[in-house]
PDB file of C-alpha atoms in Angstrom:
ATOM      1  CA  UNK A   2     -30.587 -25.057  -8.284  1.00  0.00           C
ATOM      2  CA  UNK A   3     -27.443 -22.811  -9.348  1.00  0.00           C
ATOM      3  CA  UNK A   4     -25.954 -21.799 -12.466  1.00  0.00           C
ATOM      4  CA  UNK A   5     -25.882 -24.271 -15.093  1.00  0.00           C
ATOM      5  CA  UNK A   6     -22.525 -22.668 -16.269  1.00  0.00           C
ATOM      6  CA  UNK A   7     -19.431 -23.023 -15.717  1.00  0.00           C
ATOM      7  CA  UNK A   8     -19.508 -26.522 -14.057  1.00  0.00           C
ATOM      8  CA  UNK A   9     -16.233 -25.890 -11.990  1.00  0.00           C
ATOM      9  CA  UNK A  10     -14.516 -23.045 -10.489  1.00  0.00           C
ATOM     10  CA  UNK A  11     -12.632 -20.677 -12.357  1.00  0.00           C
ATOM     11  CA  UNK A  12      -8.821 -19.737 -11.360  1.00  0.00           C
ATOM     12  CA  UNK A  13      -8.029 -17.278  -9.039  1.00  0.00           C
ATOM     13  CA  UNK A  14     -11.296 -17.857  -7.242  1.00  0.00           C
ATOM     14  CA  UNK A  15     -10.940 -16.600  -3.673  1.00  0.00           C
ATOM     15  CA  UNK A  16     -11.466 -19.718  -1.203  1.00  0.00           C
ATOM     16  CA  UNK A  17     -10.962 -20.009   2.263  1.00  0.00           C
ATOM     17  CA  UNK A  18      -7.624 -21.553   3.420  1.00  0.00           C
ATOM     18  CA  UNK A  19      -4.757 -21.900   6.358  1.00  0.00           C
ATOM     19  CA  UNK A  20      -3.531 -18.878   7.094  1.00  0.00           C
ATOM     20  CA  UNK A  21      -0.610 -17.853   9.531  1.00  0.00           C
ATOM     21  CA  UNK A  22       2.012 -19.873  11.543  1.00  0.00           C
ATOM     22  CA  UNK A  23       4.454 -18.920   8.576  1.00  0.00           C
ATOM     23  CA  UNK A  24       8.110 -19.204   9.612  1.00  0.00           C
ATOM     24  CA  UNK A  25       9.969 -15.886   9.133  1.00  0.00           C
ATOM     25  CA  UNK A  26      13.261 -14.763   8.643  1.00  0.00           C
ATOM     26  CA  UNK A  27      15.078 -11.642   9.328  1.00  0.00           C
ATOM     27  CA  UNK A  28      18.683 -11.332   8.444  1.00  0.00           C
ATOM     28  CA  UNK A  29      21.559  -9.358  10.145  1.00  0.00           C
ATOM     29  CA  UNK A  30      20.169  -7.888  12.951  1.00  0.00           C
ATOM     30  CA  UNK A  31      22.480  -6.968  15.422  1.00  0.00           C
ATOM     31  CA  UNK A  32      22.638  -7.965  19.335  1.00  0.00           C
ATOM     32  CA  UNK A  33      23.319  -5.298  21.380  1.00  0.00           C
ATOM     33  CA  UNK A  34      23.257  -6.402  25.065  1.00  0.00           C
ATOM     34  CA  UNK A  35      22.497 -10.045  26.875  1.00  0.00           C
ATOM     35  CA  UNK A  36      21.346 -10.143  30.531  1.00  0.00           C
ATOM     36  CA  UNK A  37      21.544 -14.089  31.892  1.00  0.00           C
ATOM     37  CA  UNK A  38      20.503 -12.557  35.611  1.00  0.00           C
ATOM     38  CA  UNK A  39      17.267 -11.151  33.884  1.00  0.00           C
ATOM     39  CA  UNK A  40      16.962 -13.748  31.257  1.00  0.00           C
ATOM     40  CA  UNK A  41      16.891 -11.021  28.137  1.00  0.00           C
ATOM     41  CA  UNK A  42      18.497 -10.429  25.167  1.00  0.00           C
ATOM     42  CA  UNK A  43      18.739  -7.007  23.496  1.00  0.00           C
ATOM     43  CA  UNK A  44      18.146  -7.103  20.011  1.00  0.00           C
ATOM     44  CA  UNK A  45      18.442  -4.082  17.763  1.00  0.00           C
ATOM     45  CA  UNK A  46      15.694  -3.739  14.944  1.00  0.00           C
ATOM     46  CA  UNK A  47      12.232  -5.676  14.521  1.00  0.00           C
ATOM     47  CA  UNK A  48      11.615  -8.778  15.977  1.00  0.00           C
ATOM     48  CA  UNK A  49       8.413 -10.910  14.097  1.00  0.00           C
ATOM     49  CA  UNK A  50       5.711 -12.795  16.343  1.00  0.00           C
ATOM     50  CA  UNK A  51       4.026 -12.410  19.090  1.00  0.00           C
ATOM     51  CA  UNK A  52       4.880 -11.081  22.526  1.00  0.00           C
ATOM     52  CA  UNK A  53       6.319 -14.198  24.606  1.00  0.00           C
ATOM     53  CA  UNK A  54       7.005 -16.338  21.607  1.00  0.00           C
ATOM     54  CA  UNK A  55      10.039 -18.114  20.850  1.00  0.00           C
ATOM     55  CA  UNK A  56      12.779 -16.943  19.056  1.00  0.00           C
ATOM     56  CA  UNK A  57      15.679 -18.482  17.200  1.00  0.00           C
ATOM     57  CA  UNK A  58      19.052 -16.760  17.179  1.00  0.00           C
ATOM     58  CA  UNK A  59      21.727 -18.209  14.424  1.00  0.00           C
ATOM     59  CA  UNK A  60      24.781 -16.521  13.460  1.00  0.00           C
ATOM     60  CA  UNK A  61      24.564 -14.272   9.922  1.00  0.00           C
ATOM     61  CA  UNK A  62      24.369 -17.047   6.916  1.00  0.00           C
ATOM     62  CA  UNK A  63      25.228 -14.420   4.574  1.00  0.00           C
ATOM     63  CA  UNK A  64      29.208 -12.194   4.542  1.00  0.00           C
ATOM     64  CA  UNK A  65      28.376  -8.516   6.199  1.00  0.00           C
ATOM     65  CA  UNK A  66      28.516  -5.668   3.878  1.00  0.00           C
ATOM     66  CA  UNK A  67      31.578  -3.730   3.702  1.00  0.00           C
ATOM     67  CA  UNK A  68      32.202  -0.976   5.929  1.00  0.00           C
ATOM     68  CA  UNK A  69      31.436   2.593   5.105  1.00  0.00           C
ATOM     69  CA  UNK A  70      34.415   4.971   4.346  1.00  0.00           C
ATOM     70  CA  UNK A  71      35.347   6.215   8.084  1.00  0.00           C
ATOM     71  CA  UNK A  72      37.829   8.159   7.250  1.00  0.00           C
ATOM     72  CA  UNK A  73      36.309  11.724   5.475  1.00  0.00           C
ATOM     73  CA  UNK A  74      38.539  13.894   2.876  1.00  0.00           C
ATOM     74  CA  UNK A  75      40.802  16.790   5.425  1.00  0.00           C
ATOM     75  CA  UNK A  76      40.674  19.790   3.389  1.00  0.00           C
ATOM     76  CA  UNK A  77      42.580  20.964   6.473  1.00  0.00           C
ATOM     77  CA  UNK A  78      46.215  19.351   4.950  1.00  0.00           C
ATOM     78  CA  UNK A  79      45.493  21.038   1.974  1.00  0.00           C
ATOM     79  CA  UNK A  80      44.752  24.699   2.797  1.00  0.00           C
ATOM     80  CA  UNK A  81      47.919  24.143   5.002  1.00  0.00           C
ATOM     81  CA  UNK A  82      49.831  23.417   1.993  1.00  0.00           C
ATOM     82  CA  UNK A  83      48.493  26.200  -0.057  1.00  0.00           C
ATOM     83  CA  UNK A  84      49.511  28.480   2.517  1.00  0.00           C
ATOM     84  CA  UNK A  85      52.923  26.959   2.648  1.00  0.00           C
ATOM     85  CA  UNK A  86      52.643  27.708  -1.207  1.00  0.00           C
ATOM     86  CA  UNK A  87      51.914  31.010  -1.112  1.00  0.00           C
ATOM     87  CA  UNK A  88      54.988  31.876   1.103  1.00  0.00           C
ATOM     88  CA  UNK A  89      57.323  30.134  -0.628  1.00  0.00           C
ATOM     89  CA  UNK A  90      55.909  31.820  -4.035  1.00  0.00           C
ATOM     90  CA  UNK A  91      56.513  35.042  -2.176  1.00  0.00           C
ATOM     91  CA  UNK A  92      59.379  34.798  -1.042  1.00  0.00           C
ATOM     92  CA  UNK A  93      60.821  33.773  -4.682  1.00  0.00           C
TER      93      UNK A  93
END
């Protein structure tokens, strides 16, 4: 007949349930190329669902980080100038 103890089930009990069709958002990827003759759009990075599914496309909801430096440190200016240095030093 079953246990006589406990009469219910305890929490965290695994139980079947729904599972999948979960909405899922990826933020900031970036679109590289869109082709209206062959109906595609280039996306760069991971795409969820299925092949064929739909997709929705919004514009970023959060600000976009700040660029990197792009602009590296010349040490070139500054061996220049120690050279320049040197003379001058030198000549005095």
């Amino acid at each position: 007949m079953g246990t006589m103890r406990p009469m219910r089930v305890l929490p965290g009990k695994k139980l079947p349930g729904h599972m999948g069709v979960d909405t899922v958002t990826i933020q900031n990827l970036v679109i590289v190329d869109v082709n209206a003759q062959e109906n595609y759009i280039l996306v760069s990075g991971n795409v969820p669902g299925a092949k064929k599914s739909l997709v929705l496309i919004k514009s970023a909801a959060k600000n976009e980080r700040k660029p990197m430096a792009e602009e590296l440190i010349s040490y070139e200016e500054t061996v220049v100038d120690n050279a320049e240095a040197t003379e001058t030093k030198e000549e005095n």
